[in-house]
Amino acid sequence: MKRICPICEAGCGLTISADGREVIGIEANPADVFSEGHVCAKGIALKELDADPDRLRTPLVRKDGLLQPASWPEAMTVIADGLAAVRTEHGADAVGAYIGNPTAHNIGLSTGMGVFLGTLNTTNIYSASTVDQMPKHLASILMFGNAMAIPVPDIARVDFILMLGANPAVSNGSLWMVPGFRNKLREFHGRGGKLVTVDPRRTETARLSDHHLFIRPGADAYLLAAVANELIGRGVEPPAHMNCANWAQLKAALAAIDHESAAEQSGLAVEDIHHLADGLMKAERPVVYGRVGTTLQRHGTLTSFLVEVLNVLLGALDESGGAMFPEQPFASAAVSGSGMEYGRWRSRVSAYPEVMSQLPCAALAEEIETPGEGQVRALFCFAGNPVVSNPDSDRLAEALKTLDLLVCTDIYHNETTRLADVVLPGTSPFEDSHYDSFLGAMGWRNSARYSPPLFANENQPREWDICLGLAYVSATGNTPSPDDLRDFEDTVVAGAVARYTDDESGPLHGRDVQEIVGQIGPQAGVERLLDLGVRAGRWGDHFGRRDGLTLQQMIETPDGIDLGELRAGRLKEVVLHDNQCIDLGPAEILAALGSLGDEAPVKDLQLVGRRQAARNNSWLGNLPMLAKGQNPCVLQVHPEDAAALGIESGDRVKVSSATASIAAEAFLTDELMKGCVCLPHGFSEAADVDQRVRQPGANYNRLAAASEVDPLSITAALNGIAVTLEKTLD
Ligand SMILES: Nc1nc2c(c(=O)[nH]1)N[C@H]1C(S)=C(S)[C@@H](COP(=O)(O)OP(=O)(O)OC[C@H]3O[C@@H](n4cnc5c(=O)[nH]c(N)nc54)[C@H](O)[C@@H]3O)O[C@H]1N2
Ligand SMILES: Nc1nc2c(c(=O)[nH]1)N[C@H]1C(S)=C(S)[C@@H](COP(=O)(O)OP(=O)(O)OC[C@H]3O[C@@H](n4cnc5c(=O)[nH]c(N)nc54)[C@H](O)[C@@H]3O)O[C@H]1N2
Ligand code: SF4
Ligand SMILES: [Mo]
């Protein structure tokens, strides 16, 4: 059986053998057109996840202070009553939602959750994006007027990559679906390519690179500005065909950052900056790429913007071998005015701007704590673990405990679900379908791939149905019967079709809704909306208007359908500003550049994160195949910093920030820049999450102050936290 792995953005094709309901083995699918035989240990361990006795299978409802197994109708009734009480007493905005990372890899959950959120009529929507990639979206909103216009390196043709704050050798790529990065890098080197990495740690990717530069956390904006200035000094201008506006303003603002200040802030030498600019200029097909280290930091949006400024100056944007805009088969119906999704409303307590209709995680605790109209009293958490992944964990956990209603949908018990009033279990990934509707637009190559559920589960609804049930409860106040749910699904599908037939720029404009509904594939569930989006898309059959892609074709092609290499010349489609120009000088960016010069170089010891090859953020820790080996949650310390503090490898160390103290075991390594310490995120000290194999560890985010943010997107600056170390005696 063929199946796409739903864990991370790489989306590897798997071959699965089973005996009845039992998975016997998992291996890479070499015929998969997109992943070409890549798999990692996590994908193989899905066998254990599927069988894990600790995985949730029954709803839980809090009774007498304890979470206890309950029936689905019982759980839904508790939710209906709780929701009605909060809304009646406190209004619509008192109900909030938190969207966790795995929703991006679960089409039933993400689409169904969208239906549910549509019924809430609340401004209090939070997601893992503001502890992750929101600066990228905001940079794209400001530059292109299009939050989803995030270019990826064209790894198949590029010959020089400047990579900042990313570790695809472990992460397998992010906002860049690139399964088998190491193999692709080998091919890249084979054709003479050069990779330069910029990171406070000599990462697994840095070790594979041709040159690695240590950088002080948060200082990338200085480096990128200095490189841009050098290119400008050598006569480089944005290419005319890119149609850029406000270049003169940007150029003037960049001029304030000279090589000396960039070197002082970043810890790089002035010659390093010259060399870097020189390498980029001389390369035939260069590209600049930045990821979590450039977004989860104090200048996230400015840094993300400057990454694309360099791609513009290098002539790499939207060109073969450069920073390209992938295309995916699934098309959403255009919603008018969706270009500038920034600052249309603000959070109640700190007046933080929304981005893409979401408020920042950094505001969640205060919005729960602070009384008044719009105070969050109920929260629906979908596939997330904010108590571990969000800043100021202790404060957030305390705030969540005060809610009138906390409903979590998860496949495991975690640090957040244990505070819930109701926990709804998602199924094993093998009992649900897969299509990457969000990240498909960031692939290294264009393709169409879909996996149907491998096994039926008579006892648990798919997450699409869970979310439809919640939406029904929210919309009507009643809990649905199975017939009610199917009627409701019909209404949702007809409503979705109407959005496409109303969309003047779409291929279904003006068509008859019922005619389209009648043609949508026979499968019930979220597959109907998938068929709709694919058939309305760039390769779709437009419902009988031409030969083209349908869900049925994807079902019949389990190795995926290759749709070819990335296409250049897409700027006209991608740039959505009214004047059709790339905006190089939005006021927010000019102001942010202006204030760079006022910052004193950081002298504190700074904490940065690292991802675990054998975990995904806070989950997968309960699978024996992945949990073997030494304690992964060690604090890496540079030997010189350690010597000054009398710390040795194996010592227990107290790590303190302005917010909290945590304890971790020290490990000395010169893979780290002097002046930095490094700890993985995703662990917690909690031992009572009903995951018997999982090891506890220090929760990084207890150290993060909610007030330390990128000032534009209000994404948490989780990298670069100022800390002190102290050897402890216990
Ligand atoms: N210090 C620090 N903090 C970070 C980061 C960092 O680099 N450093 N990284 C940040 C990033 S990039 C991210 S994306 C966030 C993640 O933040 P979150 O999304 O809040 O947390 P996760 O740890 O990914 O938790 C995901 C939860 O979803 C559950 N789950 C998995 N699959 C499914 C499914 O199919 N259905 C359901 N219902 N549940 C499912 C898992 O069991 C797990 O409990 O963390 C951020 N936090
Ligand atoms: N195995 C595994 N794979 C994963 C995940 C996982 O937890 N485990 N998580 C998935 C998720 S949700 C995501 S978002 C992606 C993330 O994918 P990546 O961004 O590729 O992975 P990270 O390891 O977070 O890389 C961030 C790097 O930034 C560096 N850094 C920290 N601060 C700075 C800074 O200020 N400047 C610079 N230049 N560098 C800095 C860190 O040292 C780190 O090496 O990975 C995904 N894939
Ligand atoms: S790289 Fe990601 S998608 Fe591929 S097998 Fe590993 S976890 Fe799954
Ligand atoms: Mo992420």
JSON list of C-alpha atoms in Angstrom, two decimals, residues 72-73 76 458 461 464-465 468-469 472 478-490 524 528:
[
{"chain": "A", "resi": 72, "resn": "TRP", "atom": "CA", "xyz": [-18.88, 11.03, 21.56]},
{"chain": "A", "resi": 73, "resn": "PRO", "atom": "CA", "xyz": [-22.46, 12.31, 22.16]},
{"chain": "A", "resi": 76, "resn": "MET", "atom": "CA", "xyz": [-20.29, 16.94, 22.18]},
{"chain": "A", "resi": 458, "resn": "GLU", "atom": "CA", "xyz": [-15.80, 2.19, 12.95]},
{"chain": "A", "resi": 461, "resn": "PRO", "atom": "CA", "xyz": [-14.82, 9.72, 13.27]},
{"chain": "A", "resi": 464, "resn": "TRP", "atom": "CA", "xyz": [-13.24, 16.30, 9.08]},
{"chain": "A", "resi": 465, "resn": "ASP", "atom": "CA", "xyz": [-16.35, 14.86, 10.77]},
{"chain": "A", "resi": 468, "resn": "LEU", "atom": "CA", "xyz": [-18.13, 19.41, 11.09]},
{"chain": "A", "resi": 469, "resn": "GLY", "atom": "CA", "xyz": [-19.74, 18.23, 14.32]},
{"chain": "A", "resi": 472, "resn": "TYR", "atom": "CA", "xyz": [-22.86, 22.13, 13.66]},
{"chain": "A", "resi": 478, "resn": "ASN", "atom": "CA", "xyz": [-27.56, 21.28, 19.08]},
{"chain": "A", "resi": 479, "resn": "THR", "atom": "CA", "xyz": [-25.51, 18.12, 18.77]},
{"chain": "A", "resi": 480, "resn": "PRO", "atom": "CA", "xyz": [-25.96, 16.48, 15.35]},
{"chain": "A", "resi": 481, "resn": "SER", "atom": "CA", "xyz": [-27.29, 13.03, 14.45]},
{"chain": "A", "resi": 482, "resn": "PRO", "atom": "CA", "xyz": [-25.37, 11.21, 11.69]},
{"chain": "A", "resi": 483, "resn": "ASP", "atom": "CA", "xyz": [-28.06, 12.32, 9.19]},
{"chain": "A", "resi": 484, "resn": "ASP", "atom": "CA", "xyz": [-27.81, 15.93, 10.37]},
{"chain": "A", "resi": 485, "resn": "LEU", "atom": "CA", "xyz": [-24.07, 15.77, 9.80]},
{"chain": "A", "resi": 486, "resn": "ARG", "atom": "CA", "xyz": [-24.39, 14.52, 6.20]},
{"chain": "A", "resi": 487, "resn": "ASP", "atom": "CA", "xyz": [-27.01, 17.21, 5.42]},
{"chain": "A", "resi": 488, "resn": "PHE", "atom": "CA", "xyz": [-24.70, 19.76, 6.97]},
{"chain": "A", "resi": 489, "resn": "GLU", "atom": "CA", "xyz": [-21.83, 18.49, 4.81]},
{"chain": "A", "resi": 490, "resn": "ASP", "atom": "CA", "xyz": [-24.03, 18.93, 1.71]},
{"chain": "A", "resi": 524, "resn": "ALA", "atom": "CA", "xyz": [-18.04, 11.54, 1.13]},
{"chain": "A", "resi": 528, "resn": "ARG", "atom": "CA", "xyz": [-15.45, 16.41, -2.07]}
]
